[in-house]
Amino acid sequence: MQQFAALFTALDQTTKTNAKVAALADYFQVASEDDKLWTIALLSGRRPKRTLTVSKLREWAAEIAGIPQWLFEESYPIVGDLAETIALILPEPSARSTKTLTAWSEEIKALGNEDEPVRKAKILSAWDRLERAERFVFNKLITGGFRVGVSQKLMTRALSKATGVVETELAHRLMGDWTPETVTFQSLILTPDPQADLSKPFPFYLAYQLDGVPDDLGAPEAWGAEHKWDGIRGQVILRQGQHFVWSRGEELMTDRFPELAALADFVLSGTVLDGELLAWNHDTDAPLSFNALQKRIGRKTVPKKLLADAPVVLRAYDVLEWKGDDVRARAFS
């Protein structure tokens, strides 16, 4: 945990991109493979589920610190962060832990199966063996509120620098539904995937505001415009008789939209379409509400009734690959 706490502190104390990349790259070169995997998971939003209520943590922290609960509650808004407040008020540790990030993460996850007295004993024991920076990180992990100012793209850049694996290849390997329990660092990061190119999407190009006036874009007659649909951005990939559906959040969602498999009967293999995934009313030929689509997004499997009530279409607005060729450089028209 010492290495990870030092990394967290370094990332938290700078706003400079190059400094963050350097800190991450240094960490990825020296940490164990298990800790690197957990770090990648945490920085890509795969945080452990909360196993304790924050009210209990506040109560236990005030008790160990020897202060009344009202004083803790007055301190919390001044500090502005629960994990930091707890780390600041606790007495100095009486022992020193050498447990790794992986070991602590697994212990935190296991708390969900324990009753309250056991949870309390384990939390107090952890606080008594961790220094302030380590406690801060530990508390972040317990509360499920682990966030640090590092995007997945920035982390991927640092990982590429440390491993020598091409950044775009790493970005693809980090997509999808994986956890530190289902993969290893070797299999996720270092082992080439023969199927990777088959399902690999193109980077999503997102809208951004203009720094200048619209006149800088040229004559309006040459512009292209697209309706802002109330769905989710996605890419549908058809290659070698298979289809894949990726969300803009770089999540593989093929199984959630089984009706899109029919595209393979009508669209040539070697095609990638960029567009908006929408719940669609085929009777009125109009989109359903986003709430109807949201029922589909959170499901790993889709029952027949939901398929009938909220069928999904891809409202395509660009072709990125055609007959196996990258056509992004061609004029949009």
C-alpha positions as a Markdown table, in Angstrom:
| # | Residue | x | y | z |
|---|---|---|---|---|
| 1 | Met | 0.0 | 0.0 | 0.0 |
| 2 | Gln | 2.9 | 2.3 | 0.6 |
| 3 | Gln | 3.8 | 2.5 | -3.1 |
| 4 | Phe | 0.2 | 3.1 | -4.2 |
| 5 | Ala | -0.3 | 5.8 | -1.4 |
| 6 | Ala | 2.8 | 7.6 | -2.6 |
| 7 | Leu | 1.5 | 7.4 | -6.2 |
| 8 | Phe | -1.9 | 8.8 | -5.1 |
| 9 | Thr | -0.2 | 11.6 | -3.3 |
| 10 | Ala | 1.9 | 12.5 | -6.3 |
| 11 | Leu | -1.1 | 12.5 | -8.6 |
| 12 | Asp | -3.2 | 14.5 | -6.2 |
| 13 | Gln | -0.5 | 17.2 | -5.7 |
| 14 | Thr | 0.0 | 18.2 | -9.4 |
| 15 | Thr | -2.2 | 19.4 | -12.2 |
| 16 | Lys | 0.5 | 19.0 | -14.8 |
| 17 | Thr | -0.1 | 16.2 | -17.3 |
| 18 | Asn | 3.5 | 15.3 | -17.9 |
| 19 | Ala | 4.1 | 15.0 | -14.1 |
| 20 | Lys | 1.2 | 12.7 | -13.7 |
| 21 | Val | 2.3 | 10.5 | -16.7 |
| 22 | Ala | 5.8 | 10.3 | -15.2 |
| 23 | Ala | 4.6 | 9.3 | -11.8 |
| 24 | Leu | 2.3 | 6.6 | -13.2 |
| 25 | Ala | 5.0 | 5.3 | -15.5 |
| 26 | Asp | 7.5 | 5.1 | -12.6 |
| 27 | Tyr | 4.9 | 3.2 | -10.5 |
| 28 | Phe | 4.1 | 0.8 | -13.3 |
| 29 | Gln | 7.8 | -0.1 | -13.6 |
| 30 | Val | 8.3 | -1.0 | -10.0 |
| 31 | Ala | 5.0 | -2.2 | -8.6 |
| 32 | Ser | 4.0 | -5.9 | -8.5 |
| 33 | Glu | 1.8 | -7.2 | -11.3 |
| 34 | Asp | -1.1 | -7.7 | -9.0 |
| 35 | Asp | -0.9 | -4.1 | -7.7 |
| 36 | Lys | -0.5 | -2.8 | -11.2 |
| 37 | Leu | -3.7 | -4.6 | -12.2 |
| 38 | Trp | -5.6 | -3.2 | -9.3 |
| 39 | Thr | -4.3 | 0.3 | -10.0 |
| 40 | Ile | -5.4 | 0.0 | -13.6 |
| 41 | Ala | -8.8 | -1.1 | -12.4 |
| 42 | Leu | -9.2 | 1.7 | -10.0 |
| 43 | Leu | -8.1 | 4.4 | -12.4 |
| 44 | Ser | -10.5 | 3.0 | -15.1 |
| 45 | Gly | -13.5 | 3.2 | -12.8 |
| 46 | Arg | -13.6 | -0.4 | -11.6 |
| 47 | Arg | -13.8 | 0.4 | -7.9 |
| 48 | Pro | -14.7 | -2.2 | -5.3 |
| 49 | Lys | -18.3 | -2.0 | -4.1 |
| 50 | Arg | -19.0 | -0.2 | -0.9 |
| 51 | Thr | -19.1 | -2.7 | 2.0 |
| 52 | Leu | -19.8 | -0.3 | 4.8 |
| 53 | Thr | -22.2 | 2.6 | 5.5 |
| 54 | Val | -20.4 | 5.9 | 5.9 |
| 55 | Ser | -22.4 | 6.6 | 9.1 |
| 56 | Lys | -20.6 | 3.7 | 10.8 |
| 57 | Leu | -17.2 | 4.9 | 9.6 |
| 58 | Arg | -17.9 | 8.3 | 11.1 |
| 59 | Glu | -19.1 | 6.8 | 14.3 |
| 60 | Trp | -16.1 | 4.5 | 14.7 |
| 61 | Ala | -13.6 | 7.2 | 13.7 |
| 62 | Ala | -14.9 | 9.6 | 16.3 |
| 63 | Glu | -14.8 | 6.9 | 18.9 |
| 64 | Ile | -11.2 | 6.0 | 18.2 |
| 65 | Ala | -10.1 | 9.6 | 18.0 |
| 66 | Gly | -11.8 | 10.3 | 21.4 |
| 67 | Ile | -13.9 | 13.1 | 20.2 |
| 68 | Pro | -17.7 | 13.7 | 20.4 |
| 69 | Gln | -19.7 | 12.9 | 17.3 |
| 70 | Trp | -20.8 | 16.5 | 16.9 |
| 71 | Leu | -17.2 | 17.6 | 16.7 |
| 72 | Phe | -16.5 | 15.1 | 13.9 |
| 73 | Glu | -19.6 | 16.4 | 12.1 |
| 74 | Glu | -18.4 | 20.0 | 12.4 |
| 75 | Ser | -15.0 | 19.0 | 11.1 |
| 76 | Tyr | -16.2 | 17.1 | 8.1 |
| 77 | Pro | -17.5 | 20.0 | 6.0 |
| 78 | Ile | -14.4 | 22.1 | 6.8 |
| 79 | Val | -12.1 | 19.4 | 5.4 |
| 80 | Gly | -14.6 | 18.6 | 2.6 |
| 81 | Asp | -13.8 | 14.9 | 2.2 |
| 82 | Leu | -14.8 | 12.1 | 4.5 |
| 83 | Ala | -11.8 | 9.8 | 3.8 |
| 84 | Glu | -9.4 | 12.7 | 4.6 |
| 85 | Thr | -11.3 | 13.8 | 7.7 |
| 86 | Ile | -11.0 | 10.3 | 9.2 |
| 87 | Ala | -7.3 | 10.1 | 8.2 |
| 88 | Leu | -6.6 | 13.4 | 9.9 |
| 89 | Ile | -8.4 | 12.8 | 13.3 |
| 90 | Leu | -7.2 | 9.2 | 14.0 |
| 91 | Pro | -4.3 | 8.8 | 16.4 |
| 92 | Glu | -0.9 | 7.7 | 15.2 |
| 93 | Pro | -0.7 | 4.0 | 14.3 |
| 94 | Ser | 0.8 | 1.6 | 16.9 |
| 95 | Ala | 2.1 | -0.9 | 14.2 |
| 96 | Arg | 3.1 | -0.9 | 10.6 |
| 97 | Ser | 1.5 | -2.9 | 7.9 |
| 98 | Thr | 3.4 | -4.2 | 4.8 |
| 99 | Lys | 0.2 | -5.4 | 3.1 |
| 100 | Thr | 0.0 | -4.6 | -0.6 |
| 101 | Leu | -2.8 | -2.7 | -2.4 |
| 102 | Thr | -4.0 | -6.0 | -3.7 |
| 103 | Ala | -4.2 | -7.6 | -0.2 |
| 104 | Trp | -6.1 | -4.6 | 1.2 |
| 105 | Ser | -8.5 | -4.5 | -1.8 |
| 106 | Glu | -9.3 | -8.2 | -1.3 |
| 107 | Glu | -9.8 | -7.7 | 2.4 |
| 108 | Ile | -12.2 | -4.7 | 1.8 |
| 109 | Lys | -14.2 | -6.8 | -0.7 |
| 110 | Ala | -14.4 | -9.7 | 1.9 |
| 111 | Leu | -16.0 | -7.3 | 4.5 |
| 112 | Gly | -19.3 | -7.6 | 2.6 |
| 113 | Asn | -19.6 | -11.1 | 4.0 |
| 114 | Glu | -18.9 | -10.3 | 7.6 |
| 115 | Asp | -21.3 | -9.1 | 10.4 |
| 116 | Glu | -20.9 | -5.7 | 11.9 |
| 117 | Pro | -18.7 | -6.5 | 14.9 |
| 118 | Val | -16.1 | -8.3 | 12.7 |
| 119 | Arg | -16.2 | -5.4 | 10.2 |
| 120 | Lys | -15.6 | -2.9 | 12.9 |
| 121 | Ala | -12.7 | -4.9 | 14.4 |
| 122 | Lys | -11.0 | -5.2 | 10.9 |
| 123 | Ile | -11.4 | -1.6 | 10.1 |
| 124 | Leu | -10.0 | -0.4 | 13.4 |
| 125 | Ser | -7.1 | -2.8 | 13.0 |
| 126 | Ala | -6.4 | -1.5 | 9.6 |
| 127 | Trp | -6.5 | 2.1 | 10.8 |
| 128 | Asp | -4.0 | 1.2 | 13.5 |
| 129 | Arg | -1.5 | -0.2 | 11.0 |
| 130 | Leu | -1.6 | 2.5 | 8.3 |
| 131 | Glu | 0.1 | 5.9 | 8.1 |
| 132 | Arg | -2.0 | 8.9 | 7.2 |
| 133 | Ala | -1.6 | 8.8 | 3.4 |
| 134 | Glu | -2.3 | 5.1 | 3.4 |
| 135 | Arg | -5.3 | 5.6 | 5.6 |
| 136 | Phe | -6.6 | 8.2 | 3.2 |
| 137 | Val | -6.4 | 5.8 | 0.3 |
| 138 | Phe | -7.8 | 2.9 | 2.4 |
| 139 | Asn | -10.8 | 5.1 | 3.4 |
| 140 | Lys | -11.4 | 6.0 | -0.2 |
| 141 | Leu | -11.5 | 2.3 | -1.1 |
| 142 | Ile | -13.9 | 1.5 | 1.7 |
| 143 | Thr | -16.3 | 4.2 | 0.8 |
| 144 | Gly | -16.3 | 3.3 | -2.9 |
| 145 | Gly | -15.5 | 7.0 | -3.6 |
| 146 | Phe | -12.1 | 6.5 | -5.1 |
| 147 | Arg | -11.4 | 9.3 | -7.6 |
| 148 | Val | -8.3 | 11.0 | -8.7 |
| 149 | Gly | -7.6 | 13.5 | -11.5 |
| 150 | Val | -6.4 | 11.0 | -14.0 |
| 151 | Ser | -8.3 | 10.1 | -17.1 |
| 152 | Gln | -8.1 | 6.6 | -18.5 |
| 153 | Lys | -6.4 | 8.0 | -21.6 |
| 154 | Leu | -3.6 | 9.5 | -19.5 |
| 155 | Met | -3.2 | 6.3 | -17.5 |
| 156 | Thr | -3.0 | 4.4 | -20.8 |
| 157 | Arg | -0.2 | 6.7 | -22.0 |
| 158 | Ala | 1.8 | 6.0 | -18.9 |
| 159 | Leu | 1.2 | 2.3 | -19.1 |
| 160 | Ser | 2.4 | 2.3 | -22.7 |
| 161 | Lys | 5.5 | 4.2 | -21.6 |
| 162 | Ala | 6.2 | 1.6 | -18.9 |
| 163 | Thr | 5.5 | -1.5 | -20.9 |
| 164 | Gly | 6.3 | -0.6 | -24.5 |
| 165 | Val | 2.9 | -1.8 | -25.7 |
| 166 | Val | 1.4 | 0.6 | -28.2 |
| 167 | Glu | -1.1 | 3.0 | -26.6 |
| 168 | Thr | -3.9 | 2.3 | -29.0 |
| 169 | Glu | -3.6 | -1.5 | -28.4 |
| 170 | Leu | -3.6 | -0.9 | -24.7 |
| 171 | Ala | -6.8 | 1.2 | -25.0 |
| 172 | His | -8.5 | -1.7 | -26.7 |
| 173 | Arg | -7.3 | -4.3 | -24.2 |
| 174 | Leu | -8.7 | -2.2 | -21.3 |
| 175 | Met | -12.2 | -2.1 | -22.8 |
| 176 | Gly | -14.9 | -4.5 | -21.9 |
| 177 | Asp | -16.2 | -6.2 | -18.7 |
| 178 | Trp | -13.2 | -7.3 | -16.7 |
| 179 | Thr | -12.1 | -7.1 | -13.1 |
| 180 | Pro | -8.9 | -7.9 | -11.2 |
| 181 | Glu | -10.5 | -11.2 | -10.2 |
| 182 | Thr | -11.2 | -12.3 | -13.8 |
| 183 | Val | -7.8 | -11.4 | -15.5 |
| 184 | Thr | -4.1 | -11.1 | -14.7 |
| 185 | Phe | -1.8 | -8.3 | -15.6 |
| 186 | Gln | -0.1 | -10.7 | -18.0 |
| 187 | Ser | -3.2 | -11.7 | -19.8 |
| 188 | Leu | -4.8 | -8.2 | -19.9 |
| 189 | Ile | -1.8 | -6.1 | -20.8 |
| 190 | Leu | 1.1 | -8.2 | -22.0 |
| 191 | Thr | -0.4 | -11.1 | -24.0 |
| 192 | Pro | -1.5 | -10.3 | -27.6 |
| 193 | Asp | -5.1 | -11.1 | -28.3 |
| 194 | Pro | -5.6 | -12.7 | -31.7 |
| 195 | Gln | -9.3 | -11.6 | -31.7 |
| 196 | Ala | -8.5 | -8.0 | -30.7 |
| 197 | Asp | -8.3 | -6.6 | -34.3 |
| 198 | Leu | -11.6 | -8.3 | -35.2 |
| 199 | Ser | -13.6 | -6.5 | -32.6 |
| 200 | Lys | -11.4 | -3.3 | -32.3 |
| 201 | Pro | -13.4 | -0.1 | -32.6 |
| 202 | Phe | -12.1 | 3.2 | -33.8 |
| 203 | Pro | -11.5 | 6.0 | -31.3 |
| 204 | Phe | -14.7 | 7.9 | -30.7 |
| 205 | Tyr | -14.4 | 11.5 | -31.9 |
| 206 | Leu | -16.3 | 13.7 | -29.6 |
| 207 | Ala | -17.7 | 17.2 | -30.1 |
| 208 | Tyr | -15.9 | 20.2 | -28.6 |
| 209 | Gln | -16.6 | 23.9 | -28.4 |
| 210 | Leu | -15.2 | 26.3 | -30.8 |
| 211 | Asp | -12.4 | 28.6 | -29.6 |
| 212 | Gly | -13.1 | 31.1 | -32.3 |
| 213 | Val | -16.1 | 32.3 | -34.2 |
| 214 | Pro | -18.2 | 30.0 | -36.4 |
| 215 | Asp | -16.9 | 31.9 | -39.5 |
| 216 | Asp | -13.7 | 30.0 | -39.1 |
| 217 | Leu | -15.4 | 26.8 | -40.2 |
| 218 | Gly | -16.0 | 28.1 | -43.7 |
| 219 | Ala | -19.2 | 28.6 | -45.6 |
| 220 | Pro | -22.3 | 27.1 | -44.0 |
| 221 | Glu | -23.2 | 25.4 | -47.3 |
| 222 | Ala | -20.2 | 23.1 | -46.7 |
| 223 | Trp | -21.2 | 22.1 | -43.2 |
| 224 | Gly | -22.8 | 18.8 | -42.1 |
| 225 | Ala | -25.3 | 18.7 | -39.3 |
| 226 | Glu | -26.8 | 15.8 | -37.3 |
| 227 | His | -29.8 | 15.8 | -35.0 |
| 228 | Lys | -29.0 | 15.4 | -31.3 |
| 229 | Trp | -30.6 | 12.1 | -30.6 |
| 230 | Asp | -31.5 | 11.1 | -27.0 |
| 231 | Gly | -29.6 | 7.8 | -26.9 |
| 232 | Ile | -26.1 | 6.6 | -26.4 |
| 233 | Arg | -23.2 | 6.9 | -28.8 |
| 234 | Gly | -22.0 | 3.6 | -30.2 |
| 235 | Gln | -20.1 | 1.8 | -32.9 |
| 236 | Val | -21.4 | -1.4 | -34.6 |
| 237 | Ile | -18.6 | -3.5 | -36.1 |
| 238 | Leu | -19.2 | -6.3 | -38.7 |
| 239 | Arg | -16.2 | -8.4 | -39.5 |
| 240 | Gln | -15.7 | -12.0 | -40.6 |
| 241 | Gly | -19.4 | -12.9 | -40.0 |
| 242 | Gln | -19.4 | -11.5 | -36.4 |
| 243 | His | -20.8 | -8.3 | -35.0 |
| 244 | Phe | -19.7 | -6.2 | -32.0 |
| 245 | Val | -21.3 | -3.2 | -30.3 |
| 246 | Trp | -19.2 | -0.7 | -28.4 |
| 247 | Ser | -20.5 | 2.2 | -26.4 |
| 248 | Arg | -18.7 | 5.6 | -26.2 |
| 249 | Gly | -17.6 | 4.6 | -22.7 |
| 250 | Glu | -15.5 | 1.9 | -24.3 |
| 251 | Glu | -17.7 | -0.9 | -23.1 |
| 252 | Leu | -18.4 | -3.9 | -25.2 |
| 253 | Met | -22.2 | -4.2 | -25.2 |
| 254 | Thr | -22.9 | -6.7 | -27.9 |
| 255 | Asp | -25.0 | -9.1 | -25.8 |
| 256 | Arg | -27.3 | -6.2 | -24.6 |
| 257 | Phe | -28.5 | -5.4 | -28.2 |
| 258 | Pro | -29.1 | -8.8 | -29.8 |
| 259 | Glu | -31.4 | -7.4 | -32.5 |
| 260 | Leu | -28.4 | -5.7 | -34.1 |
| 261 | Ala | -27.0 | -9.2 | -35.1 |
| 262 | Ala | -29.4 | -9.0 | -38.0 |
| 263 | Leu | -27.2 | -6.3 | -39.6 |
| 264 | Ala | -24.8 | -9.1 | -40.7 |
| 265 | Asp | -27.5 | -10.2 | -43.2 |
| 266 | Phe | -27.7 | -6.8 | -44.9 |
| 267 | Val | -24.4 | -5.0 | -44.4 |
| 268 | Leu | -21.1 | -6.1 | -45.9 |
| 269 | Ser | -18.5 | -7.7 | -43.7 |
| 270 | Gly | -15.7 | -5.2 | -43.0 |
| 271 | Thr | -18.0 | -2.4 | -42.1 |
| 272 | Val | -17.9 | -0.1 | -39.0 |
| 273 | Leu | -20.8 | 2.3 | -38.4 |
| 274 | Asp | -20.8 | 5.2 | -36.0 |
| 275 | Gly | -24.1 | 6.5 | -34.7 |
| 276 | Glu | -26.6 | 6.7 | -31.9 |
| 277 | Leu | -28.2 | 3.7 | -30.2 |
| 278 | Leu | -31.9 | 4.4 | -29.6 |
| 279 | Ala | -34.9 | 2.7 | -28.2 |
| 280 | Trp | -37.3 | 2.9 | -31.2 |
| 281 | Asn | -41.0 | 2.8 | -31.8 |
| 282 | His | -41.4 | 1.0 | -35.1 |
| 283 | Asp | -45.2 | 1.8 | -35.3 |
| 284 | Thr | -44.6 | 5.6 | -35.2 |
| 285 | Asp | -41.1 | 5.4 | -36.7 |
| 286 | Ala | -39.8 | 7.6 | -33.9 |
| 287 | Pro | -37.5 | 7.2 | -30.9 |
| 288 | Leu | -38.8 | 6.2 | -27.5 |
| 289 | Ser | -37.7 | 8.0 | -24.4 |
| 290 | Phe | -34.1 | 7.6 | -23.0 |
| 291 | Asn | -35.7 | 5.9 | -20.0 |
| 292 | Ala | -36.8 | 3.1 | -22.2 |
| 293 | Leu | -33.2 | 2.7 | -23.5 |
| 294 | Gln | -31.8 | 2.9 | -20.0 |
| 295 | Lys | -33.7 | -0.3 | -19.1 |
| 296 | Arg | -31.6 | -2.0 | -21.8 |
| 297 | Ile | -28.2 | -0.5 | -20.9 |
| 298 | Gly | -28.0 | -2.0 | -17.4 |
| 299 | Arg | -28.9 | -5.5 | -18.5 |
| 300 | Lys | -26.4 | -8.2 | -19.3 |
| 301 | Thr | -29.2 | -10.3 | -20.8 |
| 302 | Val | -32.4 | -9.0 | -22.2 |
| 303 | Pro | -35.7 | -10.8 | -21.7 |
| 304 | Lys | -38.2 | -11.2 | -24.6 |
| 305 | Lys | -40.7 | -8.7 | -23.1 |
| 306 | Leu | -38.0 | -6.0 | -22.8 |
| 307 | Leu | -36.9 | -6.7 | -26.4 |
| 308 | Ala | -40.5 | -6.1 | -27.5 |
| 309 | Asp | -41.2 | -3.1 | -25.4 |
| 310 | Ala | -37.9 | -1.3 | -26.1 |
| 311 | Pro | -36.4 | -2.5 | -29.4 |
| 312 | Val | -33.1 | -0.8 | -30.2 |
| 313 | Val | -31.8 | 0.6 | -33.5 |
| 314 | Leu | -28.5 | 2.3 | -34.5 |
| 315 | Arg | -29.2 | 5.6 | -36.1 |
| 316 | Ala | -26.0 | 5.7 | -38.1 |
| 317 | Tyr | -24.4 | 8.9 | -39.2 |
| 318 | Asp | -21.0 | 7.9 | -40.4 |
| 319 | Val | -19.1 | 5.0 | -42.0 |
| 320 | Leu | -15.6 | 4.5 | -40.5 |
| 321 | Glu | -14.7 | 1.3 | -42.3 |
| 322 | Trp | -16.0 | -0.1 | -45.6 |
| 323 | Lys | -15.0 | -3.4 | -47.1 |
| 324 | Gly | -12.2 | -3.7 | -44.5 |
| 325 | Asp | -10.7 | -0.3 | -45.4 |
| 326 | Asp | -10.4 | 2.6 | -43.0 |
| 327 | Val | -12.3 | 5.4 | -44.9 |
| 328 | Arg | -12.1 | 8.1 | -42.2 |
| 329 | Ala | -9.8 | 10.2 | -44.4 |
| 330 | Arg | -12.4 | 10.4 | -47.2 |
| 331 | Ala | -14.7 | 13.4 | -47.4 |
| 332 | Phe | -17.8 | 13.0 | -45.3 |
| 333 | Ser | -20.0 | 13.7 | -48.4 |
